[in-house]
XYZ file of C-alpha atoms in Angstrom:
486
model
C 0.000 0.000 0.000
C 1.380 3.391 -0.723
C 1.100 6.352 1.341
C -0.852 10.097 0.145
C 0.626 13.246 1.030
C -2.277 15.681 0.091
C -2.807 18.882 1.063
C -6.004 20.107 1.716
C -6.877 23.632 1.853
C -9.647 26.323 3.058
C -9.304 28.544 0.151
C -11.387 28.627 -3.084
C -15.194 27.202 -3.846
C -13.903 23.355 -4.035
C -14.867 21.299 -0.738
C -12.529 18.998 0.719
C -13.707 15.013 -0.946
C -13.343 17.251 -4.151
C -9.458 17.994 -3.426
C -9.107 14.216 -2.225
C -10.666 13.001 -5.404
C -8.784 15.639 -8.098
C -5.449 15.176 -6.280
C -5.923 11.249 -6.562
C -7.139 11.797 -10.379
C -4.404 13.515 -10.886
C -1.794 11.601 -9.601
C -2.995 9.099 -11.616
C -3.161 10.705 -14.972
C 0.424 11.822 -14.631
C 2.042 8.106 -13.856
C 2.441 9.072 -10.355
C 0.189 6.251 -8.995
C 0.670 2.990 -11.172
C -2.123 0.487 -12.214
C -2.236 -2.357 -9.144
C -0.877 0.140 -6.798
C -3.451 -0.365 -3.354
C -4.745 3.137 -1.916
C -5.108 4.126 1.922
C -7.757 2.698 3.563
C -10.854 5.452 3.937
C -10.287 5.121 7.614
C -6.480 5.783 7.519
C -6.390 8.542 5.040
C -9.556 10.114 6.723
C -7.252 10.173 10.289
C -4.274 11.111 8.541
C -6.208 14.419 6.936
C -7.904 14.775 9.923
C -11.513 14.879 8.202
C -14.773 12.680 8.480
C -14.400 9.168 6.766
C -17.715 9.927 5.120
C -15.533 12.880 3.001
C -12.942 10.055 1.898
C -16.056 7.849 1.288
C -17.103 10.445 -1.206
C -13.945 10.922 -2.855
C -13.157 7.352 -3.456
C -16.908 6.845 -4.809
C -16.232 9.050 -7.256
C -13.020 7.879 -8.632
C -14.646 4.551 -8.430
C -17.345 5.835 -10.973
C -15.339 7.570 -13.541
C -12.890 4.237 -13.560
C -9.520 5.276 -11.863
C -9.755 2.981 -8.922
C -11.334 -0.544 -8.308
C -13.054 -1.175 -5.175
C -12.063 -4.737 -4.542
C -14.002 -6.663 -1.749
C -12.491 -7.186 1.351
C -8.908 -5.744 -0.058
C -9.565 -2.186 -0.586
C -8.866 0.241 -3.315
C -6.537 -0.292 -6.307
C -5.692 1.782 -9.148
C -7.066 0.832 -12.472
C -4.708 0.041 -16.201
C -5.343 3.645 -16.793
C -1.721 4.626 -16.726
C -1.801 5.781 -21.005
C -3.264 8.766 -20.150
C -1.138 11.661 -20.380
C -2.028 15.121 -18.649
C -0.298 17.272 -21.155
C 0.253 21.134 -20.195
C -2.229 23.327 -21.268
C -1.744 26.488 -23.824
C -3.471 29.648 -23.421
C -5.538 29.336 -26.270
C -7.414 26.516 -24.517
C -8.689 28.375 -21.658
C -12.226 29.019 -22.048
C -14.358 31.524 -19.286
C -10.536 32.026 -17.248
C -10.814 28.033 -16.696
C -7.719 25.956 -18.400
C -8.783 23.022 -19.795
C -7.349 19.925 -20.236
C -6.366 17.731 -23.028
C -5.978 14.184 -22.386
C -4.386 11.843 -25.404
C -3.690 8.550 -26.070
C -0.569 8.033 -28.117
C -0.540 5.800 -31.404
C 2.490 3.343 -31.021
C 2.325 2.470 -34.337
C 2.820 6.227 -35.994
C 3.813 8.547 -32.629
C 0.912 10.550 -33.359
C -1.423 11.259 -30.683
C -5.642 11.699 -30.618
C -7.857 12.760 -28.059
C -8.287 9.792 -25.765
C -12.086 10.991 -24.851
C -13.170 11.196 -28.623
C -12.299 7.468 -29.331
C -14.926 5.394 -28.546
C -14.365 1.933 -30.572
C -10.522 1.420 -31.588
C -10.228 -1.119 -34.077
C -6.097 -1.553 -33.163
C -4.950 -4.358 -35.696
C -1.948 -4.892 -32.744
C -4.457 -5.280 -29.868
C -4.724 -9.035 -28.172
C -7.535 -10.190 -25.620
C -6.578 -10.763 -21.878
C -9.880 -11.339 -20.689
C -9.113 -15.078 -21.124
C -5.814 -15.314 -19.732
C -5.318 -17.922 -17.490
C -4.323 -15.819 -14.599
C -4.980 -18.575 -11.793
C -2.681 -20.899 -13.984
C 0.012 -18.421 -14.173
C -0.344 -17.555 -10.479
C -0.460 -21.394 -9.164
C 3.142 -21.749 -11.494
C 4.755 -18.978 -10.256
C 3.976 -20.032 -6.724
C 5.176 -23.105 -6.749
C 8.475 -22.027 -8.603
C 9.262 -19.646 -6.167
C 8.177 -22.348 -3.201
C 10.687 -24.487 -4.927
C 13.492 -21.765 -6.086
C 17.434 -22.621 -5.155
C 20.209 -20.479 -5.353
C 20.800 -21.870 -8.761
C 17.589 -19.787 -9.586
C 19.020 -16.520 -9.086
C 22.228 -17.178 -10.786
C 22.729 -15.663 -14.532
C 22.034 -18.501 -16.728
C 23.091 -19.312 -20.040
C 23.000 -16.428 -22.319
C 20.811 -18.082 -24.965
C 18.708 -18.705 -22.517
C 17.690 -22.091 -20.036
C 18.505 -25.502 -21.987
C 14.746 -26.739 -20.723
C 12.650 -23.873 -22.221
C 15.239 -23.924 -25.459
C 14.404 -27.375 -25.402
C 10.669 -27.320 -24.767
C 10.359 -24.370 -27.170
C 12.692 -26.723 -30.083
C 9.922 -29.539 -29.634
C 6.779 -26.995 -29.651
C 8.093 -25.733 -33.095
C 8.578 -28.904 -34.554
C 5.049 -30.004 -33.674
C 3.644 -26.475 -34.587
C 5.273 -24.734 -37.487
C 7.832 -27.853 -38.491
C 11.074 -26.173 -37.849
C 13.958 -28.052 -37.219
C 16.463 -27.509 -34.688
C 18.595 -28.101 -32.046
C 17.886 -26.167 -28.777
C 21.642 -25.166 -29.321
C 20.183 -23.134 -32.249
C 17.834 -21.320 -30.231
C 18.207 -17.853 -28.864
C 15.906 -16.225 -26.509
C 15.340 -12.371 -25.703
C 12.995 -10.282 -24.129
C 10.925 -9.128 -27.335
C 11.844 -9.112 -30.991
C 14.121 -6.135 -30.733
C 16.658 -7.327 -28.419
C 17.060 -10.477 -30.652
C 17.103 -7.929 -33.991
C 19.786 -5.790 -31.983
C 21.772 -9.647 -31.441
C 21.325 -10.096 -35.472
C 22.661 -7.135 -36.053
C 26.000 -7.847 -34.462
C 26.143 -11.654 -36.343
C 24.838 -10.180 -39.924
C 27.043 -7.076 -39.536
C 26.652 -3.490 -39.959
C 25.576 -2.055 -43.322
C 24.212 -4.608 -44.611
C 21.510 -4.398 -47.381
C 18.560 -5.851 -46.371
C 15.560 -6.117 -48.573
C 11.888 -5.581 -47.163
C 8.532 -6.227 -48.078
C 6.721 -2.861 -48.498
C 4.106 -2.162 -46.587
C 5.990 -4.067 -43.544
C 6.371 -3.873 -40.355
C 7.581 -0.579 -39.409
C 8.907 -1.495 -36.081
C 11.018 -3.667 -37.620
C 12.098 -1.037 -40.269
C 12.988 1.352 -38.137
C 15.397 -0.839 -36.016
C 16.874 -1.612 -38.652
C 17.676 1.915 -40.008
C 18.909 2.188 -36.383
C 21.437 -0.317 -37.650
C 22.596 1.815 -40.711
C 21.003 -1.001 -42.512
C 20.490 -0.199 -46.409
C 17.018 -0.392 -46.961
C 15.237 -2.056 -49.792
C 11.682 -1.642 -50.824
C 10.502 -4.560 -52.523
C 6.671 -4.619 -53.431
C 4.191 -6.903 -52.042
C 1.892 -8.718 -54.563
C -0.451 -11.763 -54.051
C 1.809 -14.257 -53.272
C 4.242 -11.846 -50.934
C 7.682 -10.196 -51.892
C 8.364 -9.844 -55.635
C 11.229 -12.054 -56.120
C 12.162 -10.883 -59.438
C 12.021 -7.329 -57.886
C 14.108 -8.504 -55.104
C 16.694 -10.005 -57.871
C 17.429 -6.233 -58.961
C 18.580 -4.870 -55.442
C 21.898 -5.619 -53.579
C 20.418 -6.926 -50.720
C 21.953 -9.722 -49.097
C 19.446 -10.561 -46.775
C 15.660 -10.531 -46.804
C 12.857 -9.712 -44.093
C 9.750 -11.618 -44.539
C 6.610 -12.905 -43.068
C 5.564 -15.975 -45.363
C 2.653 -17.183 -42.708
C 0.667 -13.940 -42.511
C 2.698 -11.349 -44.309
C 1.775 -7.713 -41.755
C 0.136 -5.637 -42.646
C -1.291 -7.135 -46.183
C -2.514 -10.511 -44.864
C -1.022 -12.608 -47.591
C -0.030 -15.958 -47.094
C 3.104 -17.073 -49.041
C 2.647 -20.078 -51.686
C 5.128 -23.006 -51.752
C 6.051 -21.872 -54.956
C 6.819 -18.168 -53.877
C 8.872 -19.478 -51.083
C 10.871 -21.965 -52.816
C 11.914 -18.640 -55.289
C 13.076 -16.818 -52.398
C 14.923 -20.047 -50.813
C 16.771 -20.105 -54.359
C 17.648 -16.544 -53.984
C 18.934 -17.157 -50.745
C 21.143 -20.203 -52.124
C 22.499 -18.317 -55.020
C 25.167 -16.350 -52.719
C 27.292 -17.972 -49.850
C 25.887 -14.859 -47.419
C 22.679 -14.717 -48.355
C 19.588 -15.044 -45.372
C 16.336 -15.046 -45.368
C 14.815 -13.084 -41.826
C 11.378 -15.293 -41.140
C 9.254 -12.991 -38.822
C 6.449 -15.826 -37.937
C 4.818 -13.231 -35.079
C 1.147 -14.584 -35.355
C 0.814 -17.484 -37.332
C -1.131 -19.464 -34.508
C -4.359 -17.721 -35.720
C -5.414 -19.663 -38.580
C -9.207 -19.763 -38.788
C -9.443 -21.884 -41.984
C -7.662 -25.173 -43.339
C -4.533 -26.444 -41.950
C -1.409 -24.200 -40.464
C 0.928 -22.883 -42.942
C 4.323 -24.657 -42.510
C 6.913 -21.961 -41.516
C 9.722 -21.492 -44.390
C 12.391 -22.467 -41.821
C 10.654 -26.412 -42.269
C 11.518 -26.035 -46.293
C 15.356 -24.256 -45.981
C 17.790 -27.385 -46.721
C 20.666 -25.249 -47.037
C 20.563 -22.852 -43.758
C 19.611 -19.750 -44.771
C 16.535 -19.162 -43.081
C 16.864 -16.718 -39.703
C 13.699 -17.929 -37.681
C 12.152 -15.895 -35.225
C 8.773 -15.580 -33.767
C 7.011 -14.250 -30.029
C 4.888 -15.330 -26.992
C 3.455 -11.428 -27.090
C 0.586 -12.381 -29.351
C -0.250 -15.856 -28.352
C 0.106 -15.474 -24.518
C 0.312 -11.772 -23.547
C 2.088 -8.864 -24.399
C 4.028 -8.512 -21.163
C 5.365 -11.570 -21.631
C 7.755 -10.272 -23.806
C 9.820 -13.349 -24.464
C 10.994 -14.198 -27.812
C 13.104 -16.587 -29.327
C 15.355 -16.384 -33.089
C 16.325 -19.967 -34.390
C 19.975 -19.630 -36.218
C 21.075 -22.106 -39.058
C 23.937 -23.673 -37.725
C 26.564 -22.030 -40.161
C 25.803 -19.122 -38.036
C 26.425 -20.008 -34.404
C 30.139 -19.490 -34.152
C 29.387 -15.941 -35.007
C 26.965 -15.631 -32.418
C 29.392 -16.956 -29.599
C 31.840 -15.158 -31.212
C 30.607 -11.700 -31.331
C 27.278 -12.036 -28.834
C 29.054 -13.989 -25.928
C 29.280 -11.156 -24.044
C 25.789 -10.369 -23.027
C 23.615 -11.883 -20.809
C 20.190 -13.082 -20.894
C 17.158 -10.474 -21.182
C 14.748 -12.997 -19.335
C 14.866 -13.717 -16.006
C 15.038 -17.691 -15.119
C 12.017 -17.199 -12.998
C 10.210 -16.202 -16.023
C 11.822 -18.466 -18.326
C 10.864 -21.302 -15.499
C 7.790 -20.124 -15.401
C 6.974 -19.871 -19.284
C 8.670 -23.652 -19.754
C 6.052 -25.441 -17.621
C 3.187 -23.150 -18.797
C 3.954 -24.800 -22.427
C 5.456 -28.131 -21.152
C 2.718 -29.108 -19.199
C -0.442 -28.409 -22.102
C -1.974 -25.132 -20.574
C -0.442 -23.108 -23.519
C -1.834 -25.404 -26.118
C -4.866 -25.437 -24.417
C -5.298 -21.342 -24.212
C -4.093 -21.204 -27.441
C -7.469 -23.414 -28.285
C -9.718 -21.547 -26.714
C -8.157 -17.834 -27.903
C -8.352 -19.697 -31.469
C -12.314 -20.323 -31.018
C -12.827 -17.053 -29.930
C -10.821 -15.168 -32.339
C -12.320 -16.909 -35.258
C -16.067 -16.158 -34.047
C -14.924 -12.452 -34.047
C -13.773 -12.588 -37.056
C -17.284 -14.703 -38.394
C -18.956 -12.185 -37.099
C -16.953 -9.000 -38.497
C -17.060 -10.376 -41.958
C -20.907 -10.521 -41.142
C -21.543 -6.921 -40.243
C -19.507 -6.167 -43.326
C -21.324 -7.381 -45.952
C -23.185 -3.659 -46.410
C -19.715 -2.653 -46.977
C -18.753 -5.403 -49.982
C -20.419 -3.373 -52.533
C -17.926 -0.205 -52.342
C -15.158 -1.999 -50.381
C -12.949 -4.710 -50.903
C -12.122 -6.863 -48.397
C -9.012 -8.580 -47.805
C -6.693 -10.200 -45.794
C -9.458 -13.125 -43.839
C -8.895 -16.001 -42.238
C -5.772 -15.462 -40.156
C -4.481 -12.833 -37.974
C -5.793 -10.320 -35.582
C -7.013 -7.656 -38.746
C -9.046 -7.324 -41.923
C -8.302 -4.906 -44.903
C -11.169 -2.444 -45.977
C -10.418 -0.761 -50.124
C -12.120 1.705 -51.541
C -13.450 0.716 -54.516
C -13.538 4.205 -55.437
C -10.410 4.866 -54.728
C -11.655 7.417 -52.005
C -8.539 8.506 -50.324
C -7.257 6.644 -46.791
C -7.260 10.393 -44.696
C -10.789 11.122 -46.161
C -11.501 7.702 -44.821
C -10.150 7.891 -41.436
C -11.494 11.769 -40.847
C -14.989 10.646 -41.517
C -14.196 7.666 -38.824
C -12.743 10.422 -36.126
C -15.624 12.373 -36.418
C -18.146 9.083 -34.708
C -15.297 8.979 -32.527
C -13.922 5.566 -34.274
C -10.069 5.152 -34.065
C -9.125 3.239 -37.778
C -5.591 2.402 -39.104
C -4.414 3.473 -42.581
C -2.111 0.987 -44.412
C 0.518 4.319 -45.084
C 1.243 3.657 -41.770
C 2.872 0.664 -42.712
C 5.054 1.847 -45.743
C 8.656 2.817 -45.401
C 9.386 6.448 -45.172
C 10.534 8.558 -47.925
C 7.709 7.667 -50.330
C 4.822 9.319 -51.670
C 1.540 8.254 -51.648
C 1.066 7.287 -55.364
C 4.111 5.302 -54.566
C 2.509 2.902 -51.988
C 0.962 -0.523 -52.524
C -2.199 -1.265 -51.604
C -3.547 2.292 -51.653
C -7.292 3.778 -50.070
C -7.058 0.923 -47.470
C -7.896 0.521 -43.931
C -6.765 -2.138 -41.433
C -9.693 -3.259 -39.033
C -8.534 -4.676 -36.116
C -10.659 -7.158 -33.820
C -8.290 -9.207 -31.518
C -9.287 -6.728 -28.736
C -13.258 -6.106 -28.928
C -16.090 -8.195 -27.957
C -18.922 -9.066 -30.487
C -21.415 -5.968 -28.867
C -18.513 -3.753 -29.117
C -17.875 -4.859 -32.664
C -21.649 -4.673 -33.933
C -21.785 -0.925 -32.158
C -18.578 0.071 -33.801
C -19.357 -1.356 -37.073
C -22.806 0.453 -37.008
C -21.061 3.911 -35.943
C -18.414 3.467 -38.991
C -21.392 3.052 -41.456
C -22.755 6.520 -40.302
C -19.356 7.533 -40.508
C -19.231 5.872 -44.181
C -22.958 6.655 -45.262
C -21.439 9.006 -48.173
C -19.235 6.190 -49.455
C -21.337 3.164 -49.051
């Protein structure tokens, strides 16, 4: 429980549970209280501000009804997950009647651009996962009994790849899953994508030219220009990256995403993949980067095997995350190397240590060892794949002026204009019912214009994160939103 230092004052029209409840408020908006943090008791705080319980009573009610707090039975008070608001200053020119108001904004992690928090009602994020689901007794009962069971050995650094069991666990789940082979040996794991990107980029070397699909994922893109990486665009048609596009560039290395390609939805063909596995064999230092970030939400027909199962002559760099299938703050990763790579690693990566704690990595091994992963996975598969059923069913007014794309896997459909009415225009319309929508130039690298870009006029509608009566409201909202284009 953490202590409140408030001070409470006789001065001005505001009575005393109002300066308990906007000094709380506050305190949260600005970070200063975290989500999970427990508040004072109202009997504590009331003797420690020397004022009735009944005016703590008041205040807590209050931040109990606008959602900052969570009255928890028998426990108390805890603040809410409300910690992405930010309480920026305020200008002059937004005081109105000698009263500053404030502007509270959400910020877009995909483009660093920010919008008004309290005009988005429905955000249709194509990066947003459910958590309702999450087995958080499992996780709980797992951790428990590691740390009931924890040695010294526990605490110690551990193997900079990462602990031989979960290496090994994650080697077999792979094999079963996506057909990869490999030794555990091969395995690296790091907290998140980028760490294991930032290990790559001391094997691969600096400068390299690396080829990308365009649109991609722009994370990834701008790591790697982080890297002094020299960027290639290579278009993205039906069947994924052009390979005879990719033949005219220098690159010496590839980044794809053959299961569900991000943000166009395309799913690579044997054929396709075999050309760029050619590529990759017609140079001794030539690799092909396999992003596989969500390919465990297939919702029609058989899994896609990864490209890593087809390489025969170890060129394929595989490397996939538990963000999407378990949780996002997980943030454990893992990057499969072909063999003719691993003396480079120990070579130039021995030197750092492991991003994931063992407890973690303990924790994480017997959550997938021991069937509970494959198990959530099944259920977050059912109930993925009945949002997405239903989406494709409230967008059937839309077929006749939209085109839409990019079904059957993933987290995200794809919304064209038929018309070729512009993505902004789009989006605007969208802001103005207080809908939150994605454009796919969000996606493309920078530098470009907009006649440049594949895939123009398109949307990304996201659904991992919404139940079915927050996707039927939202849907009906866009098609006021849309009634001039539908």
């Amino acid at each position: 429980m953490i202590d409140l230092t408030i001070q409470l004052t006789d001065e001005g029209k505001e009575c005393l549970y109002q300066q308990i409840y906007e000094h709380i408020r506050d305190e949260i908006r600005t970070g200063k209280l975290l989500a999970g943090e427990k508040l004072p008791s109202t009997r504590s705080l009331a003797e420690y501000l020397q004022v009735a319980r009944s005016t703590v009573d008041f205040a807590y009610g209050q931040l109990v009804a606008e959602g900052y707090v969570q009255a928890r039975p028998c426990r108390g008070y805890f603040v809410c997950h409300v910690e992405e608001l930010l309480n920026l200053s305020v200008t002059p020119d937004k005081e109105v009647g000698g009263n500053k108001q404030e502007t509270v904004c959400k910020e877009d992690h995909s483009t660093g651009k920010q919008a008004p928090l309290q005009e988005i009602v429905y955000d249709f994020s194509p990066h947003a996962v459910s958590l309702k689901n999450f087995p958080f007794a499992t996780w709980k009962k797992i951790t428990k009994n590691i740390l009931v069971d924890a040695n010294s050995e526990m605490f110690a650094l551990g193997d900079a790849q990462g602990d031989d069991r979960l290496r090994e666990t994650i080697a077999r789940y792979l094999h079963s899953s996506r057909g990869v082979n490999c030794r555990p040996d091969q395995i690296v794991i790091g907290a998140g994508t980028d760490y294991l990107f930032m290990l790559l980029e001391k094997i691969l070397g600096r400068h390299v030219p690396i080829a990308m699909e365009e649109p991609t994922y722009k994370r990834a893109y701008k790591i790697f220009q982080s890297f002094a990486y020299e960027i290639e665009a290579v278009p993205v048609d039906r069947n994924g990256m052009d390979v005879k596009k990719l033949k005219q560039t220098k690159a010496r290395v590839a980044y794809v995403m053959p299961s569900h390609q991000f943000p166009t939805g395309v799913v690579m063909p044997i054929g396709r993949r075999m050309e760029l596995l050619r590529w990759a064999a017609e140079e001794e230092d030539r690799y092909l980067i396999e992003d596989d970030y969500d390919s465990e939400f297939r919702y029609r027909g058989k899994p896609i095997p990864s490209l890593q199962a087809s390489d025969r002559m170890g060129r394929v760099i595989y490397m996939g995350t538990f963000s999407k299938s378990i949780a996002p703050a997980i943030r454990v990763g893992y990057m499969v190397l072909p063999e003719k790579l691993l003396p480079r690693f120990r070579e130039n990566c021995g030197c750092y240590a492991s991003t994931v704690s063992r407890i973690d990595q303990q924790i994480l091994n017997e959550f997938i060892r021991d069937g509970y992963f494959e198990r959530y996975l099944n259920k977050m598969r059912k109930i993925y794949r009945e949002r997405h059923d239903f989406l494709l069913g409230l967008l059937e007014p839309f077929e006749r002026k939209f085109t839409i794309t990019g079904e059957n896997a993933g987290l995200h459909l794809l919304l064209t204009s038929k018309k070729g009415i512009g993505e902004e225009e789009l989006l605007a319309a969208a802001r103005k019912e207080k809908i939150r929508l994605y454009g796919i130039s969000d996606a493309c690298m920078e530098g470009r214009s907009i006649q440049e870009m594949p895939y123009q006029n398109t949307i990304l509608l996201g659904y991992g994160a919404m139940e079915k009566q927050e996707l039927e409201n939202g849907i009906y909202a866009l098609k006021k939103a849309w009634s001039n284009y539908l």
